[in-house]
mmCIF file of C-alpha atoms and ligand atoms in Angstrom:
data_model
loop_
_atom_site.group_PDB
_atom_site.id
_atom_site.type_symbol
_atom_site.label_atom_id
_atom_site.label_comp_id
_atom_site.label_asym_id
_atom_site.label_seq_id
_atom_site.Cartn_x
_atom_site.Cartn_y
_atom_site.Cartn_z
ATOM 1 C CA UNK A 1 123.460 127.564 113.006
ATOM 2 C CA UNK A 2 124.819 130.011 110.491
ATOM 3 C CA UNK A 3 121.799 129.644 108.171
ATOM 4 C CA UNK A 4 119.294 130.472 110.902
ATOM 5 C CA UNK A 5 121.202 133.687 111.654
ATOM 6 C CA UNK A 6 120.862 134.933 108.096
ATOM 7 C CA UNK A 7 117.288 133.798 107.614
ATOM 8 C CA UNK A 8 115.412 134.494 110.796
ATOM 9 C CA UNK A 9 112.048 134.692 109.096
ATOM 10 C CA UNK A 10 110.777 133.634 105.688
ATOM 11 C CA UNK A 11 107.433 134.364 104.070
ATOM 12 C CA UNK A 12 105.267 131.888 102.190
ATOM 13 C CA UNK A 13 102.470 132.753 99.792
ATOM 14 C CA UNK A 14 100.280 131.158 97.126
ATOM 15 C CA UNK A 15 99.449 133.143 94.003
ATOM 16 C CA UNK A 16 97.594 132.747 90.690
ATOM 17 C CA UNK A 17 95.055 129.939 90.192
ATOM 18 C CA UNK A 18 94.845 127.528 93.112
ATOM 19 C CA UNK A 19 95.940 123.918 92.658
ATOM 20 C CA UNK A 20 95.354 120.841 94.821
ATOM 21 C CA UNK A 21 98.571 120.231 96.744
ATOM 22 C CA UNK A 22 99.303 123.907 97.422
ATOM 23 C CA UNK A 23 98.394 123.308 101.056
ATOM 24 C CA UNK A 24 100.809 120.395 101.243
ATOM 25 C CA UNK A 25 103.537 122.707 99.926
ATOM 26 C CA UNK A 26 102.686 125.429 102.472
ATOM 27 C CA UNK A 27 102.794 122.846 105.247
ATOM 28 C CA UNK A 28 106.161 121.481 104.107
ATOM 29 C CA UNK A 29 107.666 124.976 103.818
ATOM 30 C CA UNK A 30 106.391 125.929 107.264
ATOM 31 C CA UNK A 31 107.428 122.769 109.056
ATOM 32 C CA UNK A 32 110.852 122.601 107.347
ATOM 33 C CA UNK A 33 111.644 126.199 108.280
ATOM 34 C CA UNK A 34 110.415 125.758 111.867
ATOM 35 C CA UNK A 35 112.496 122.582 112.184
ATOM 36 C CA UNK A 36 115.560 124.659 111.193
ATOM 37 C CA UNK A 37 114.780 127.408 113.725
ATOM 38 C CA UNK A 38 113.430 129.872 111.142
ATOM 39 C CA UNK A 39 110.107 131.689 111.644
ATOM 40 C CA UNK A 40 107.445 131.588 108.949
ATOM 41 C CA UNK A 41 105.155 134.420 107.966
ATOM 42 C CA UNK A 42 102.061 133.211 106.129
ATOM 43 C CA UNK A 43 101.132 135.871 103.566
ATOM 44 C CA UNK A 44 97.457 135.879 102.546
ATOM 45 C CA UNK A 45 95.937 136.502 99.103
ATOM 46 C CA UNK A 46 99.145 136.158 97.123
ATOM 47 C CA UNK A 47 101.223 139.254 96.380
ATOM 48 C CA UNK A 48 98.191 141.420 97.326
ATOM 49 C CA UNK A 49 98.663 140.340 100.918
ATOM 50 C CA UNK A 50 102.308 141.307 100.795
ATOM 51 C CA UNK A 51 101.448 144.784 99.546
ATOM 52 C CA UNK A 52 98.614 145.230 102.050
ATOM 53 C CA UNK A 53 100.304 143.653 105.068
ATOM 54 C CA UNK A 54 97.845 140.721 105.311
ATOM 55 C CA UNK A 55 100.058 138.200 107.072
ATOM 56 C CA UNK A 56 100.572 136.275 110.272
ATOM 57 C CA UNK A 57 103.300 134.175 111.851
ATOM 58 C CA UNK A 58 102.551 130.485 111.449
ATOM 59 C CA UNK A 59 103.272 127.830 114.027
ATOM 60 C CA UNK A 60 103.322 124.086 113.447
ATOM 61 C CA UNK A 61 99.656 123.738 114.413
ATOM 62 C CA UNK A 62 98.520 126.409 111.951
ATOM 63 C CA UNK A 63 99.384 123.999 109.168
ATOM 64 C CA UNK A 64 97.841 120.901 110.773
ATOM 65 C CA UNK A 65 95.170 119.040 108.822
ATOM 66 C CA UNK A 66 95.749 120.856 105.548
ATOM 67 C CA UNK A 67 97.838 118.201 103.807
ATOM 68 C CA UNK A 68 94.679 116.475 102.575
ATOM 69 C CA UNK A 69 92.752 119.615 101.612
ATOM 70 C CA UNK A 70 92.351 121.151 98.162
ATOM 71 C CA UNK A 71 92.539 124.917 97.675
ATOM 72 C CA UNK A 72 94.964 126.979 99.718
ATOM 73 C CA UNK A 73 94.666 128.024 103.363
ATOM 74 C CA UNK A 74 96.585 131.192 102.471
ATOM 75 C CA UNK A 75 94.016 132.073 99.793
ATOM 76 C CA UNK A 76 95.232 133.261 96.427
ATOM 77 C CA UNK A 77 94.788 136.084 93.939
ATOM 78 C CA UNK A 78 96.136 137.462 90.724
ATOM 79 C CA UNK A 79 97.678 140.829 91.658
ATOM 80 C CA UNK A 80 97.806 143.683 89.120
ATOM 81 C CA UNK A 81 99.240 146.244 91.588
ATOM 82 C CA UNK A 82 102.285 144.080 91.981
ATOM 83 C CA UNK A 83 103.246 144.800 88.392
ATOM 84 C CA UNK A 84 103.524 148.543 89.120
ATOM 85 C CA UNK A 85 106.601 150.278 90.557
ATOM 86 C CA UNK A 86 104.481 151.609 93.420
ATOM 87 C CA UNK A 87 103.112 148.160 94.265
ATOM 88 C CA UNK A 88 106.577 146.659 94.159
ATOM 89 C CA UNK A 89 107.938 149.407 96.425
ATOM 90 C CA UNK A 90 105.164 148.710 98.944
ATOM 91 C CA UNK A 91 105.950 144.991 98.839
ATOM 92 C CA UNK A 92 109.653 145.599 99.531
ATOM 93 C CA UNK A 93 108.761 147.933 102.384
ATOM 94 C CA UNK A 94 106.351 145.310 103.821
ATOM 95 C CA UNK A 95 109.174 142.726 103.790
ATOM 96 C CA UNK A 96 111.432 145.169 105.651
ATOM 97 C CA UNK A 97 108.752 146.135 108.197
ATOM 98 C CA UNK A 98 107.801 142.529 108.837
ATOM 99 C CA UNK A 99 111.413 141.316 108.942
ATOM 100 C CA UNK A 100 110.891 138.874 106.083
ATOM 101 C CA UNK A 101 114.336 137.749 104.863
ATOM 102 C CA UNK A 102 113.155 135.647 101.934
ATOM 103 C CA UNK A 103 109.995 134.284 100.326
ATOM 104 C CA UNK A 104 108.734 130.970 98.982
ATOM 105 C CA UNK A 105 106.096 131.713 96.314
ATOM 106 C CA UNK A 106 103.813 128.918 95.089
ATOM 107 C CA UNK A 107 102.102 129.324 91.707
ATOM 108 C CA UNK A 108 102.644 129.492 87.961
ATOM 109 C CA UNK A 109 104.475 131.752 85.504
ATOM 110 C CA UNK A 110 102.925 134.991 86.842
ATOM 111 C CA UNK A 111 104.051 134.029 90.335
ATOM 112 C CA UNK A 112 107.564 133.362 89.047
ATOM 113 C CA UNK A 113 107.713 136.833 87.471
ATOM 114 C CA UNK A 114 106.763 138.368 90.822
ATOM 115 C CA UNK A 115 109.437 136.305 92.561
ATOM 116 C CA UNK A 116 111.996 137.428 89.973
ATOM 117 C CA UNK A 117 111.114 141.107 90.502
ATOM 118 C CA UNK A 118 111.356 140.758 94.289
ATOM 119 C CA UNK A 119 114.703 138.957 94.086
ATOM 120 C CA UNK A 120 116.094 141.673 91.809
ATOM 121 C CA UNK A 121 115.122 144.243 94.440
ATOM 122 C CA UNK A 122 116.890 142.396 97.223
ATOM 123 C CA UNK A 123 114.298 139.980 98.642
ATOM 124 C CA UNK A 124 115.536 136.446 97.872
ATOM 125 C CA UNK A 125 112.765 134.233 96.502
ATOM 126 C CA UNK A 126 112.326 130.605 95.522
ATOM 127 C CA UNK A 127 109.205 129.571 93.600
ATOM 128 C CA UNK A 128 107.323 126.269 93.618
ATOM 129 C CA UNK A 129 105.455 125.268 90.412
ATOM 130 C CA UNK A 130 101.746 124.833 91.126
ATOM 131 C CA UNK A 131 99.158 124.712 88.363
ATOM 132 C CA UNK A 132 96.692 122.109 87.170
ATOM 133 C CA UNK A 133 97.720 122.988 83.592
ATOM 134 C CA UNK A 134 101.148 121.280 83.938
ATOM 135 C CA UNK A 135 102.430 123.769 81.379
ATOM 136 C CA UNK A 136 105.490 124.988 83.272
ATOM 137 C CA UNK A 137 108.387 124.182 81.004
ATOM 138 C CA UNK A 138 111.182 124.036 83.557
ATOM 139 C CA UNK A 139 109.656 121.095 85.395
ATOM 140 C CA UNK A 140 108.341 117.720 84.305
ATOM 141 C CA UNK A 141 105.552 118.118 86.831
ATOM 142 C CA UNK A 142 103.520 120.936 88.413
ATOM 143 C CA UNK A 143 101.633 120.454 91.654
ATOM 144 C CA UNK A 144 97.896 119.940 91.131
ATOM 145 C CA UNK A 145 98.007 118.226 87.752
ATOM 146 C CA UNK A 146 97.545 114.647 88.900
ATOM 147 C CA UNK A 147 94.550 115.528 91.050
ATOM 148 C CA UNK A 148 92.965 117.563 88.258
ATOM 149 C CA UNK A 149 93.397 114.923 85.616
ATOM 150 C CA UNK A 150 92.012 112.259 87.969
ATOM 151 C CA UNK A 151 88.987 114.468 88.637
ATOM 152 C CA UNK A 152 88.495 114.808 84.876
ATOM 153 C CA UNK A 153 88.552 111.073 84.253
ATOM 154 C CA UNK A 154 86.029 110.463 87.044
ATOM 155 C CA UNK A 155 83.671 113.004 85.474
ATOM 156 C CA UNK A 156 84.190 111.599 81.979
ATOM 157 C CA UNK A 157 83.579 108.019 83.137
ATOM 158 C CA UNK A 158 80.218 109.270 84.421
ATOM 159 C CA UNK A 159 79.475 111.038 81.164
ATOM 160 C CA UNK A 160 80.326 107.852 79.279
ATOM 161 C CA UNK A 161 77.691 105.995 81.353
ATOM 162 C CA UNK A 162 74.926 108.347 80.328
ATOM 163 C CA UNK A 163 76.198 108.556 76.721
ATOM 164 C CA UNK A 164 76.142 104.758 76.593
ATOM 165 C CA UNK A 165 72.498 104.660 77.678
ATOM 166 C CA UNK A 166 71.386 107.201 75.083
ATOM 167 C CA UNK A 167 73.845 106.402 72.298
ATOM 168 C CA UNK A 168 75.032 109.986 72.550
ATOM 169 C CA UNK A 169 78.223 111.888 71.991
ATOM 170 C CA UNK A 170 79.745 114.187 74.643
ATOM 171 C CA UNK A 171 82.182 116.877 73.695
ATOM 172 C CA UNK A 172 84.066 117.516 76.924
ATOM 173 C CA UNK A 173 85.982 120.750 77.343
ATOM 174 C CA UNK A 174 88.781 120.628 79.899
ATOM 175 C CA UNK A 175 90.962 123.373 81.339
ATOM 176 C CA UNK A 176 94.607 123.999 80.608
ATOM 177 C CA UNK A 177 94.565 127.560 79.290
ATOM 178 C CA UNK A 178 96.621 127.321 76.055
ATOM 179 C CA UNK A 179 98.026 123.908 76.993
ATOM 180 C CA UNK A 180 96.536 120.541 76.052
ATOM 181 C CA UNK A 181 98.185 118.260 78.616
ATOM 182 C CA UNK A 182 94.979 117.616 80.569
ATOM 183 C CA UNK A 183 93.080 116.843 77.345
ATOM 184 C CA UNK A 184 95.803 114.512 76.024
ATOM 185 C CA UNK A 185 96.144 112.508 79.239
ATOM 186 C CA UNK A 186 92.466 112.452 80.203
ATOM 187 C CA UNK A 187 91.436 111.636 76.619
ATOM 188 C CA UNK A 188 93.830 108.697 76.554
ATOM 189 C CA UNK A 189 92.778 107.536 80.013
ATOM 190 C CA UNK A 190 89.100 107.510 79.040
ATOM 191 C CA UNK A 191 89.525 106.118 75.525
ATOM 192 C CA UNK A 192 88.084 109.208 73.850
ATOM 193 C CA UNK A 193 87.147 108.831 70.162
ATOM 194 C CA UNK A 194 89.147 111.960 69.440
ATOM 195 C CA UNK A 195 91.299 114.507 71.262
ATOM 196 C CA UNK A 196 91.616 118.125 70.133
ATOM 197 C CA UNK A 197 94.206 120.493 71.603
ATOM 198 C CA UNK A 198 95.104 124.100 70.868
ATOM 199 C CA UNK A 199 98.738 123.335 70.085
ATOM 200 C CA UNK A 200 97.842 121.259 67.012
ATOM 201 C CA UNK A 201 95.570 122.102 64.068
ATOM 202 C CA UNK A 202 92.016 120.919 64.790
ATOM 203 C CA UNK A 203 90.594 118.986 61.847
ATOM 204 C CA UNK A 204 86.854 118.925 62.607
ATOM 205 C CA UNK A 205 86.006 116.799 59.554
ATOM 206 C CA UNK A 206 88.435 114.159 60.766
ATOM 207 C CA UNK A 207 86.864 114.225 64.242
ATOM 208 C CA UNK A 208 83.385 113.750 62.719
ATOM 209 C CA UNK A 209 84.746 110.827 60.684
ATOM 210 C CA UNK A 210 86.230 109.303 63.845
ATOM 211 C CA UNK A 211 82.902 109.501 65.682
ATOM 212 C CA UNK A 212 81.177 107.843 62.701
ATOM 213 C CA UNK A 213 83.855 105.129 62.598
ATOM 214 C CA UNK A 214 83.413 104.485 66.332
ATOM 215 C CA UNK A 215 79.661 104.086 65.793
ATOM 216 C CA UNK A 216 80.182 101.709 62.893
ATOM 217 C CA UNK A 217 82.594 99.687 65.045
ATOM 218 C CA UNK A 218 79.742 99.132 67.504
ATOM 219 C CA UNK A 219 80.536 101.681 70.172
ATOM 220 C CA UNK A 220 77.665 102.985 72.239
ATOM 221 C CA UNK A 221 79.295 106.088 73.694
ATOM 222 C CA UNK A 222 81.369 108.739 72.045
ATOM 223 C CA UNK A 223 83.614 111.034 74.022
ATOM 224 C CA UNK A 224 85.437 113.824 72.237
ATOM 225 C CA UNK A 225 87.993 115.480 74.510
ATOM 226 C CA UNK A 226 88.739 119.117 73.771
ATOM 227 C CA UNK A 227 91.157 121.475 75.528
ATOM 228 C CA UNK A 228 89.846 124.956 76.227
ATOM 229 C CA UNK A 229 92.778 126.299 74.191
ATOM 230 C CA UNK A 230 91.408 124.609 71.058
ATOM 231 C CA UNK A 231 88.400 126.968 71.234
ATOM 232 C CA UNK A 232 86.106 124.715 69.190
ATOM 233 C CA UNK A 233 83.720 123.203 71.748
ATOM 234 C CA UNK A 234 80.382 124.663 70.641
ATOM 235 C CA UNK A 235 81.110 124.610 66.914
ATOM 236 C CA UNK A 236 82.348 121.021 67.060
ATOM 237 C CA UNK A 237 79.331 119.882 69.091
ATOM 238 C CA UNK A 238 76.910 121.296 66.509
ATOM 239 C CA UNK A 239 78.902 119.856 63.619
ATOM 240 C CA UNK A 240 79.108 116.333 65.068
ATOM 241 C CA UNK A 241 75.348 116.261 65.698
ATOM 242 C CA UNK A 242 74.521 117.626 62.250
ATOM 243 C CA UNK A 243 76.879 115.393 60.292
ATOM 244 C CA UNK A 244 76.569 112.120 62.223
ATOM 245 C CA UNK A 245 72.945 112.295 63.352
ATOM 246 C CA UNK A 246 74.159 111.335 66.854
ATOM 247 C CA UNK A 247 72.682 113.470 69.623
ATOM 248 C CA UNK A 248 75.638 115.478 70.916
ATOM 249 C CA UNK A 249 76.046 117.507 74.124
ATOM 250 C CA UNK A 250 78.817 119.839 75.184
ATOM 251 C CA UNK A 251 80.075 119.641 78.775
ATOM 252 C CA UNK A 252 82.445 122.285 80.029
ATOM 253 C CA UNK A 253 83.955 120.843 83.199
ATOM 254 C CA UNK A 254 85.210 124.190 84.487
ATOM 255 C CA UNK A 255 86.487 124.878 87.980
ATOM 256 C CA UNK A 256 85.499 121.499 89.404
ATOM 257 C CA UNK A 257 88.891 120.482 87.977
ATOM 258 C CA UNK A 258 90.720 122.788 90.378
ATOM 259 C CA UNK A 259 89.206 121.499 93.629
ATOM 260 C CA UNK A 260 89.239 118.345 95.683
ATOM 261 C CA UNK A 261 91.533 116.382 97.909
ATOM 262 C CA UNK A 262 95.038 116.052 96.421
ATOM 263 C CA UNK A 263 96.210 112.642 95.229
ATOM 264 C CA UNK A 264 99.182 110.892 96.793
ATOM 265 C CA UNK A 265 101.360 112.117 93.916
ATOM 266 C CA UNK A 266 100.441 115.740 94.549
ATOM 267 C CA UNK A 267 100.888 115.439 98.310
ATOM 268 C CA UNK A 268 104.296 113.775 98.052
ATOM 269 C CA UNK A 269 105.704 116.018 95.317
ATOM 270 C CA UNK A 270 104.382 119.152 97.052
ATOM 271 C CA UNK A 271 106.031 118.032 100.275
ATOM 272 C CA UNK A 272 109.340 117.328 98.544
ATOM 273 C CA UNK A 273 109.240 120.649 96.677
ATOM 274 C CA UNK A 274 108.325 122.645 99.801
ATOM 275 C CA UNK A 275 111.180 121.035 101.701
ATOM 276 C CA UNK A 276 113.596 121.739 98.840
ATOM 277 C CA UNK A 277 112.523 125.388 98.542
ATOM 278 C CA UNK A 278 113.446 126.052 102.169
ATOM 279 C CA UNK A 279 116.724 124.158 101.785
ATOM 280 C CA UNK A 280 117.644 126.380 98.835
ATOM 281 C CA UNK A 281 116.788 129.634 100.596
ATOM 282 C CA UNK A 282 118.707 128.673 103.715
ATOM 283 C CA UNK A 283 121.707 127.696 101.581
ATOM 284 C CA UNK A 284 121.674 131.292 100.383
ATOM 285 C CA UNK A 285 120.359 130.432 96.914
ATOM 286 C CA UNK A 286 117.478 132.319 95.312
ATOM 287 C CA UNK A 287 115.872 133.414 92.043
ATOM 288 C CA UNK A 288 115.053 129.766 91.469
ATOM 289 C CA UNK A 289 112.063 127.645 90.561
ATOM 290 C CA UNK A 290 111.986 124.222 92.166
ATOM 291 C CA UNK A 291 111.669 121.594 89.453
ATOM 292 C CA UNK A 292 111.082 117.901 89.033
ATOM 293 C CA UNK A 293 113.340 116.178 86.481
ATOM 294 C CA UNK A 294 112.792 112.449 86.118
ATOM 295 C CA UNK A 295 112.247 111.671 89.792
ATOM 296 C CA UNK A 296 114.714 114.223 91.180
ATOM 297 C CA UNK A 297 113.730 117.465 92.837
ATOM 298 C CA UNK A 298 116.110 120.137 91.616
ATOM 299 C CA UNK A 299 115.983 123.844 90.742
ATOM 300 C CA UNK A 300 116.180 126.086 87.672
ATOM 301 C CA UNK A 301 116.981 129.776 87.391
ATOM 302 C CA UNK A 302 113.698 131.741 87.128
ATOM 303 C CA UNK A 303 114.663 133.670 83.967
ATOM 304 C CA UNK A 304 115.661 130.421 82.286
ATOM 305 C CA UNK A 305 112.430 128.772 83.452
ATOM 306 C CA UNK A 306 110.378 131.603 81.950
ATOM 307 C CA UNK A 307 112.164 131.279 78.592
ATOM 308 C CA UNK A 308 111.589 127.534 78.200
ATOM 309 C CA UNK A 309 108.677 126.006 76.277
ATOM 310 C CA UNK A 310 106.865 122.721 76.752
ATOM 311 C CA UNK A 311 104.985 120.888 74.035
ATOM 312 C CA UNK A 312 102.008 118.595 74.266
ATOM 313 C CA UNK A 313 102.669 114.875 73.814
ATOM 314 C CA UNK A 314 101.561 114.454 70.217
ATOM 315 C CA UNK A 315 102.456 110.752 70.154
ATOM 316 C CA UNK A 316 99.949 110.095 72.936
ATOM 317 C CA UNK A 317 97.157 111.691 70.895
ATOM 318 C CA UNK A 318 98.151 109.703 67.803
ATOM 319 C CA UNK A 319 98.341 106.456 69.767
ATOM 320 C CA UNK A 320 94.880 107.072 71.223
ATOM 321 C CA UNK A 321 93.514 107.669 67.719
ATOM 322 C CA UNK A 322 94.873 104.355 66.547
ATOM 323 C CA UNK A 323 93.312 102.280 69.319
ATOM 324 C CA UNK A 324 90.078 104.098 70.216
ATOM 325 C CA UNK A 325 87.380 102.728 67.972
HETATM 326 O O1 F6P B 1 95.765 128.129 85.144
HETATM 327 C C1 F6P B 1 94.772 127.372 85.770
HETATM 328 C C2 F6P B 1 93.437 127.619 85.127
HETATM 329 O O2 F6P B 1 92.475 126.840 85.795
HETATM 330 C C3 F6P B 1 93.391 127.387 83.616
HETATM 331 O O3 F6P B 1 93.299 126.018 83.295
HETATM 332 C C4 F6P B 1 92.193 128.193 83.232
HETATM 333 O O4 F6P B 1 92.274 128.621 81.883
HETATM 334 C C5 F6P B 1 92.283 129.372 84.157
HETATM 335 O O5 F6P B 1 93.084 128.979 85.261
HETATM 336 C C6 F6P B 1 90.952 129.858 84.670
HETATM 337 O O6 F6P B 1 91.179 131.020 85.387
HETATM 338 P P1 F6P B 1 90.125 131.640 86.425
HETATM 339 O O7 F6P B 1 90.117 130.784 87.654
HETATM 340 O O8 F6P B 1 90.652 133.002 86.684
HETATM 341 O O9 F6P B 1 88.789 131.616 85.754
#
């Protein structure tokens, strides 16, 4: 097998914020490579582990029973050293010493930049998009999003129960960094009275009016979904309570959104992307991010992927406004 001669050993790492489904991707990368006669070095703690030589060869059993687990068995980190010339030189040297011919890097934009730098210095890399934020422009879907958004709606359904009992309002802040995809989808899926995201101007008076209108329409619970990027959670909570007279609580869901067993969507897409990443490397292709377009798994040049932008689905927010009263 010509491919196996060129790639005798590949590395796999997870970097940046963890996302449910990362383990499924690591498993798919490992098993695909092993099935093609290529060894797999599991690199721990993201690019830190590459710099510090924290790695071990993985066999098929090392990745047993991880498909269904959240988090990442390889651990993860955000690595500042990797951005320095010295750190990069140590990483290249570690690849040479450990006979790593190429790397599959799972993570978000920061991970892609690391993969780009490594590829430019002669270590072929393919990246797999993993982030609950679903803000990676080159792909319709990033691993972890479906699980996260399902976790959010479970939590919000519970909040709605207690709001219902007390005739209260809950302002729920969800993750997403600057992106409002989680807020838009989870707000729609829970019938929130209003959805506020950082990408669009937040009109707090309008949100107050919507909560009032929901009360007048006979609603007994009032959920206002806010993305962390909107940056208005506390101010909006105080304003709603003051101007509507409805007792209002803020709930910041936080890191609970990043954990938990991955959904079928995350497991299947992670498996397909992991398989594809190894295919690409062994075909001699690199400097790519695996991407999902419609239902196809394809790949995009990393530089191009980093240049692209993705916008929040404004029509979803507007539709929710029209029907949630
Ligand atoms: O990118 C994933 C994410 O969970 C964002 O939604 C959030 O803003 C950020 O990471 C939190 O980062 P940390 O885990 O470092 O607090």
